[in-house]
Amino acid sequence: LPAGSRVHQAVAAAGGGTPSADLNRLNLAAMLTDGQKLYVPRAGEEIPAGSSGLAGAAGEGSGGGGTGPAGGKVNLNTAGLEELDALPKVGPVLAQRIVDWRKEHGPFKTVEELDAVDGVGPKMLETLLPLVGV
């Protein structure tokens, strides 16, 4: 897929969802990154909290197969607005700033880079460190 492709394009390129696929659990509008894996859960399949069906290049992420990096953490490089908004103290405005920062600067290399996002200070970073990964 070309750079800038979205999840719905990856699903379509793979032949579409199967009859048992639960596409409603994916953010079909999310942007993909190079090397990213995509996992489409079956209807009724349980996936740990914090999972989105998207995973990073090494099978890490917020949902490739239902697990994120280090056991279900939200991946800062693949999480959509809803997933970021669900983090404590984040909210929709900060979630958008995180996504915007990622679009402007590329993927986060470390979780600590999150403090470069306007609105994330030392206390916020301390709160988020155990909940997020890259």
PDB file of C-alpha atoms in Angstrom:
ATOM      1  CA  LEU A   1       0.000   0.000   0.000  1.00  0.00           C
ATOM      2  CA  PRO A   2       1.231   3.533  -0.638  1.00  0.00           C
ATOM      3  CA  ALA A   3       2.317   5.823   2.203  1.00  0.00           C
ATOM      4  CA  GLY A   4      -0.658   7.515   3.828  1.00  0.00           C
ATOM      5  CA  SER A   5      -2.952   4.517   3.379  1.00  0.00           C
ATOM      6  CA  ARG A   6      -5.675   3.859   5.904  1.00  0.00           C
ATOM      7  CA  VAL A   7      -6.899   0.730   7.657  1.00  0.00           C
ATOM      8  CA  HIS A   8      -9.952   0.396   5.393  1.00  0.00           C
ATOM      9  CA  GLN A   9      -7.619   0.307   2.379  1.00  0.00           C
ATOM     10  CA  ALA A  10      -5.527  -2.461   3.939  1.00  0.00           C
ATOM     11  CA  VAL A  11      -8.653  -4.491   4.686  1.00  0.00           C
ATOM     12  CA  ALA A  12      -9.874  -4.016   1.110  1.00  0.00           C
ATOM     13  CA  ALA A  13      -6.456  -4.927  -0.334  1.00  0.00           C
ATOM     14  CA  ALA A  14      -6.530  -8.137   1.701  1.00  0.00           C
ATOM     15  CA  GLY A  15      -9.849  -9.105   0.144  1.00  0.00           C
ATOM     16  CA  GLY A  16     -12.202  -7.525   2.673  1.00  0.00           C
ATOM     17  CA  GLY A  17     -13.482  -8.848   5.961  1.00  0.00           C
ATOM     18  CA  THR A  18     -14.647 -12.419   6.351  1.00  0.00           C
ATOM     19  CA  PRO A  19     -18.240 -13.111   7.432  1.00  0.00           C
ATOM     20  CA  SER A  20     -17.006 -13.615  11.004  1.00  0.00           C
ATOM     21  CA  ALA A  21     -14.855 -10.434  11.057  1.00  0.00           C
ATOM     22  CA  ASP A  22     -15.865  -7.661  13.450  1.00  0.00           C
ATOM     23  CA  LEU A  23     -14.747  -4.601  11.476  1.00  0.00           C
ATOM     24  CA  ASN A  24     -16.643  -2.322  13.867  1.00  0.00           C
ATOM     25  CA  ARG A  25     -13.872  -2.869  16.392  1.00  0.00           C
ATOM     26  CA  LEU A  26     -11.270  -1.311  14.087  1.00  0.00           C
ATOM     27  CA  ASN A  27     -10.747   2.357  13.395  1.00  0.00           C
ATOM     28  CA  LEU A  28     -11.045   2.013   9.629  1.00  0.00           C
ATOM     29  CA  ALA A  29     -10.006   5.644   9.154  1.00  0.00           C
ATOM     30  CA  ALA A  30      -6.716   5.254  11.055  1.00  0.00           C
ATOM     31  CA  MET A  31      -3.527   5.895   9.104  1.00  0.00           C
ATOM     32  CA  LEU A  32      -1.145   2.984   8.675  1.00  0.00           C
ATOM     33  CA  THR A  33       2.607   3.136   9.211  1.00  0.00           C
ATOM     34  CA  ASP A  34       5.292   1.239   7.329  1.00  0.00           C
ATOM     35  CA  GLY A  35       5.641  -2.325   8.581  1.00  0.00           C
ATOM     36  CA  GLN A  36       2.503  -2.148  10.701  1.00  0.00           C
ATOM     37  CA  LYS A  37       0.452  -5.289  11.281  1.00  0.00           C
ATOM     38  CA  LEU A  38      -3.317  -5.292  11.294  1.00  0.00           C
ATOM     39  CA  TYR A  39      -5.427  -7.788  13.206  1.00  0.00           C
ATOM     40  CA  VAL A  40      -9.144  -8.108  12.542  1.00  0.00           C
ATOM     41  CA  PRO A  41     -10.941  -9.775  15.468  1.00  0.00           C
ATOM     42  CA  ARG A  42     -13.829 -12.173  15.036  1.00  0.00           C
ATOM     43  CA  ALA A  43     -17.269 -11.185  16.287  1.00  0.00           C
ATOM     44  CA  GLY A  44     -17.442 -11.962  19.991  1.00  0.00           C
ATOM     45  CA  GLU A  45     -13.674 -12.443  20.326  1.00  0.00           C
ATOM     46  CA  GLU A  46     -12.312 -10.968  23.531  1.00  0.00           C
ATOM     47  CA  ILE A  47      -9.381  -8.600  23.169  1.00  0.00           C
ATOM     48  CA  PRO A  48      -7.631  -7.014  26.165  1.00  0.00           C
ATOM     49  CA  ALA A  49      -8.488  -3.417  27.016  1.00  0.00           C
ATOM     50  CA  GLY A  50      -6.319  -0.910  25.205  1.00  0.00           C
ATOM     51  CA  SER A  51      -6.256  -2.942  22.015  1.00  0.00           C
ATOM     52  CA  SER A  52      -7.329  -1.521  18.694  1.00  0.00           C
ATOM     53  CA  GLY A  53      -6.396  -4.156  16.139  1.00  0.00           C
ATOM     54  CA  LEU A  54      -3.354  -2.173  15.070  1.00  0.00           C
ATOM     55  CA  ALA A  55       0.185  -3.234  15.791  1.00  0.00           C
ATOM     56  CA  GLY A  56       3.642  -1.876  15.160  1.00  0.00           C
ATOM     57  CA  ALA A  57       6.282  -3.269  12.862  1.00  0.00           C
ATOM     58  CA  ALA A  58       7.555  -5.898  15.261  1.00  0.00           C
ATOM     59  CA  GLY A  59       4.131  -7.189  16.198  1.00  0.00           C
ATOM     60  CA  GLU A  60       3.961  -4.623  18.916  1.00  0.00           C
ATOM     61  CA  GLY A  61       1.208  -2.152  19.105  1.00  0.00           C
ATOM     62  CA  SER A  62      -2.116  -1.525  20.436  1.00  0.00           C
ATOM     63  CA  GLY A  63      -3.778  -4.631  19.333  1.00  0.00           C
ATOM     64  CA  GLY A  64      -1.958  -6.826  16.867  1.00  0.00           C
ATOM     65  CA  GLY A  65      -3.517 -10.061  17.977  1.00  0.00           C
ATOM     66  CA  GLY A  66      -4.965  -8.415  21.033  1.00  0.00           C
ATOM     67  CA  THR A  67      -1.797  -7.407  22.814  1.00  0.00           C
ATOM     68  CA  GLY A  68       0.118  -4.206  22.818  1.00  0.00           C
ATOM     69  CA  PRO A  69       3.737  -3.620  23.619  1.00  0.00           C
ATOM     70  CA  ALA A  70       4.499  -5.080  27.017  1.00  0.00           C
ATOM     71  CA  GLY A  71       1.042  -6.492  27.629  1.00  0.00           C
ATOM     72  CA  GLY A  72      -1.735  -4.260  26.360  1.00  0.00           C
ATOM     73  CA  LYS A  73      -0.232  -0.784  26.578  1.00  0.00           C
ATOM     74  CA  VAL A  74      -1.540   1.819  24.171  1.00  0.00           C
ATOM     75  CA  ASN A  75       0.939   2.266  21.313  1.00  0.00           C
ATOM     76  CA  LEU A  76       1.589   5.975  20.812  1.00  0.00           C
ATOM     77  CA  ASN A  77       2.481   5.356  17.171  1.00  0.00           C
ATOM     78  CA  THR A  78      -0.681   3.528  16.155  1.00  0.00           C
ATOM     79  CA  ALA A  79      -3.402   4.593  18.589  1.00  0.00           C
ATOM     80  CA  GLY A  80      -6.315   6.560  17.217  1.00  0.00           C
ATOM     81  CA  LEU A  81      -8.058   9.489  18.855  1.00  0.00           C
ATOM     82  CA  GLU A  82     -10.555   7.339  20.764  1.00  0.00           C
ATOM     83  CA  GLU A  83      -7.864   5.141  22.264  1.00  0.00           C
ATOM     84  CA  LEU A  84      -5.710   8.103  23.300  1.00  0.00           C
ATOM     85  CA  ASP A  85      -8.751   9.962  24.652  1.00  0.00           C
ATOM     86  CA  ALA A  86      -9.509   6.962  26.877  1.00  0.00           C
ATOM     87  CA  LEU A  87      -6.199   7.348  28.709  1.00  0.00           C
ATOM     88  CA  PRO A  88      -6.451   9.030  32.127  1.00  0.00           C
ATOM     89  CA  LYS A  89      -6.144  12.838  32.045  1.00  0.00           C
ATOM     90  CA  VAL A  90      -5.785  12.931  28.242  1.00  0.00           C
ATOM     91  CA  GLY A  91      -9.150  13.957  26.774  1.00  0.00           C
ATOM     92  CA  PRO A  92      -9.985  14.771  23.156  1.00  0.00           C
ATOM     93  CA  VAL A  93      -7.863  17.934  22.823  1.00  0.00           C
ATOM     94  CA  LEU A  94      -4.641  16.336  24.049  1.00  0.00           C
ATOM     95  CA  ALA A  95      -5.385  13.179  22.061  1.00  0.00           C
ATOM     96  CA  GLN A  96      -5.554  15.329  18.918  1.00  0.00           C
ATOM     97  CA  ARG A  97      -2.281  17.058  19.846  1.00  0.00           C
ATOM     98  CA  ILE A  98      -0.573  13.667  20.201  1.00  0.00           C
ATOM     99  CA  VAL A  99      -1.838  12.565  16.780  1.00  0.00           C
ATOM    100  CA  ASP A 100      -0.827  15.915  15.255  1.00  0.00           C
ATOM    101  CA  TRP A 101       2.662  15.679  16.796  1.00  0.00           C
ATOM    102  CA  ARG A 102       3.039  12.170  15.398  1.00  0.00           C
ATOM    103  CA  LYS A 103       2.000  13.340  11.917  1.00  0.00           C
ATOM    104  CA  GLU A 104       4.428  16.273  12.016  1.00  0.00           C
ATOM    105  CA  HIS A 105       7.448  14.556  13.608  1.00  0.00           C
ATOM    106  CA  GLY A 106       6.959  10.909  12.693  1.00  0.00           C
ATOM    107  CA  PRO A 107       6.651   7.972  15.081  1.00  0.00           C
ATOM    108  CA  PHE A 108       7.632   8.326  18.710  1.00  0.00           C
ATOM    109  CA  LYS A 109      11.012   6.692  19.308  1.00  0.00           C
ATOM    110  CA  THR A 110      10.527   6.561  23.085  1.00  0.00           C
ATOM    111  CA  VAL A 111       7.598   7.086  25.419  1.00  0.00           C
ATOM    112  CA  GLU A 112       9.517   9.940  27.026  1.00  0.00           C
ATOM    113  CA  GLU A 113       9.219  11.893  23.753  1.00  0.00           C
ATOM    114  CA  LEU A 114       5.592  12.408  24.723  1.00  0.00           C
ATOM    115  CA  ASP A 115       6.721  15.361  26.851  1.00  0.00           C
ATOM    116  CA  ALA A 116       7.404  17.259  23.594  1.00  0.00           C
ATOM    117  CA  VAL A 117       3.636  17.391  22.999  1.00  0.00           C
ATOM    118  CA  ASP A 118       2.068  20.654  24.162  1.00  0.00           C
ATOM    119  CA  GLY A 119       0.069  19.893  27.307  1.00  0.00           C
ATOM    120  CA  VAL A 120       2.154  16.944  28.497  1.00  0.00           C
ATOM    121  CA  GLY A 121       4.301  17.884  31.459  1.00  0.00           C
ATOM    122  CA  PRO A 122       6.287  15.805  33.952  1.00  0.00           C
ATOM    123  CA  LYS A 123       3.255  14.786  36.027  1.00  0.00           C
ATOM    124  CA  MET A 124       1.202  13.802  32.982  1.00  0.00           C
ATOM    125  CA  LEU A 125       4.162  11.847  31.608  1.00  0.00           C
ATOM    126  CA  GLU A 126       4.531  10.054  34.941  1.00  0.00           C
ATOM    127  CA  THR A 127       0.838   9.085  34.803  1.00  0.00           C
ATOM    128  CA  LEU A 128       1.072   7.825  31.221  1.00  0.00           C
ATOM    129  CA  LEU A 129       4.412   5.964  31.349  1.00  0.00           C
ATOM    130  CA  PRO A 130       2.958   2.678  32.639  1.00  0.00           C
ATOM    131  CA  LEU A 131       0.029   2.853  30.198  1.00  0.00           C
ATOM    132  CA  VAL A 132       1.695   3.612  26.861  1.00  0.00           C
ATOM    133  CA  GLY A 133       4.435   2.193  24.686  1.00  0.00           C
ATOM    134  CA  VAL A 134       6.004   2.622  21.250  1.00  0.00           C
TER     135      VAL A 134
END
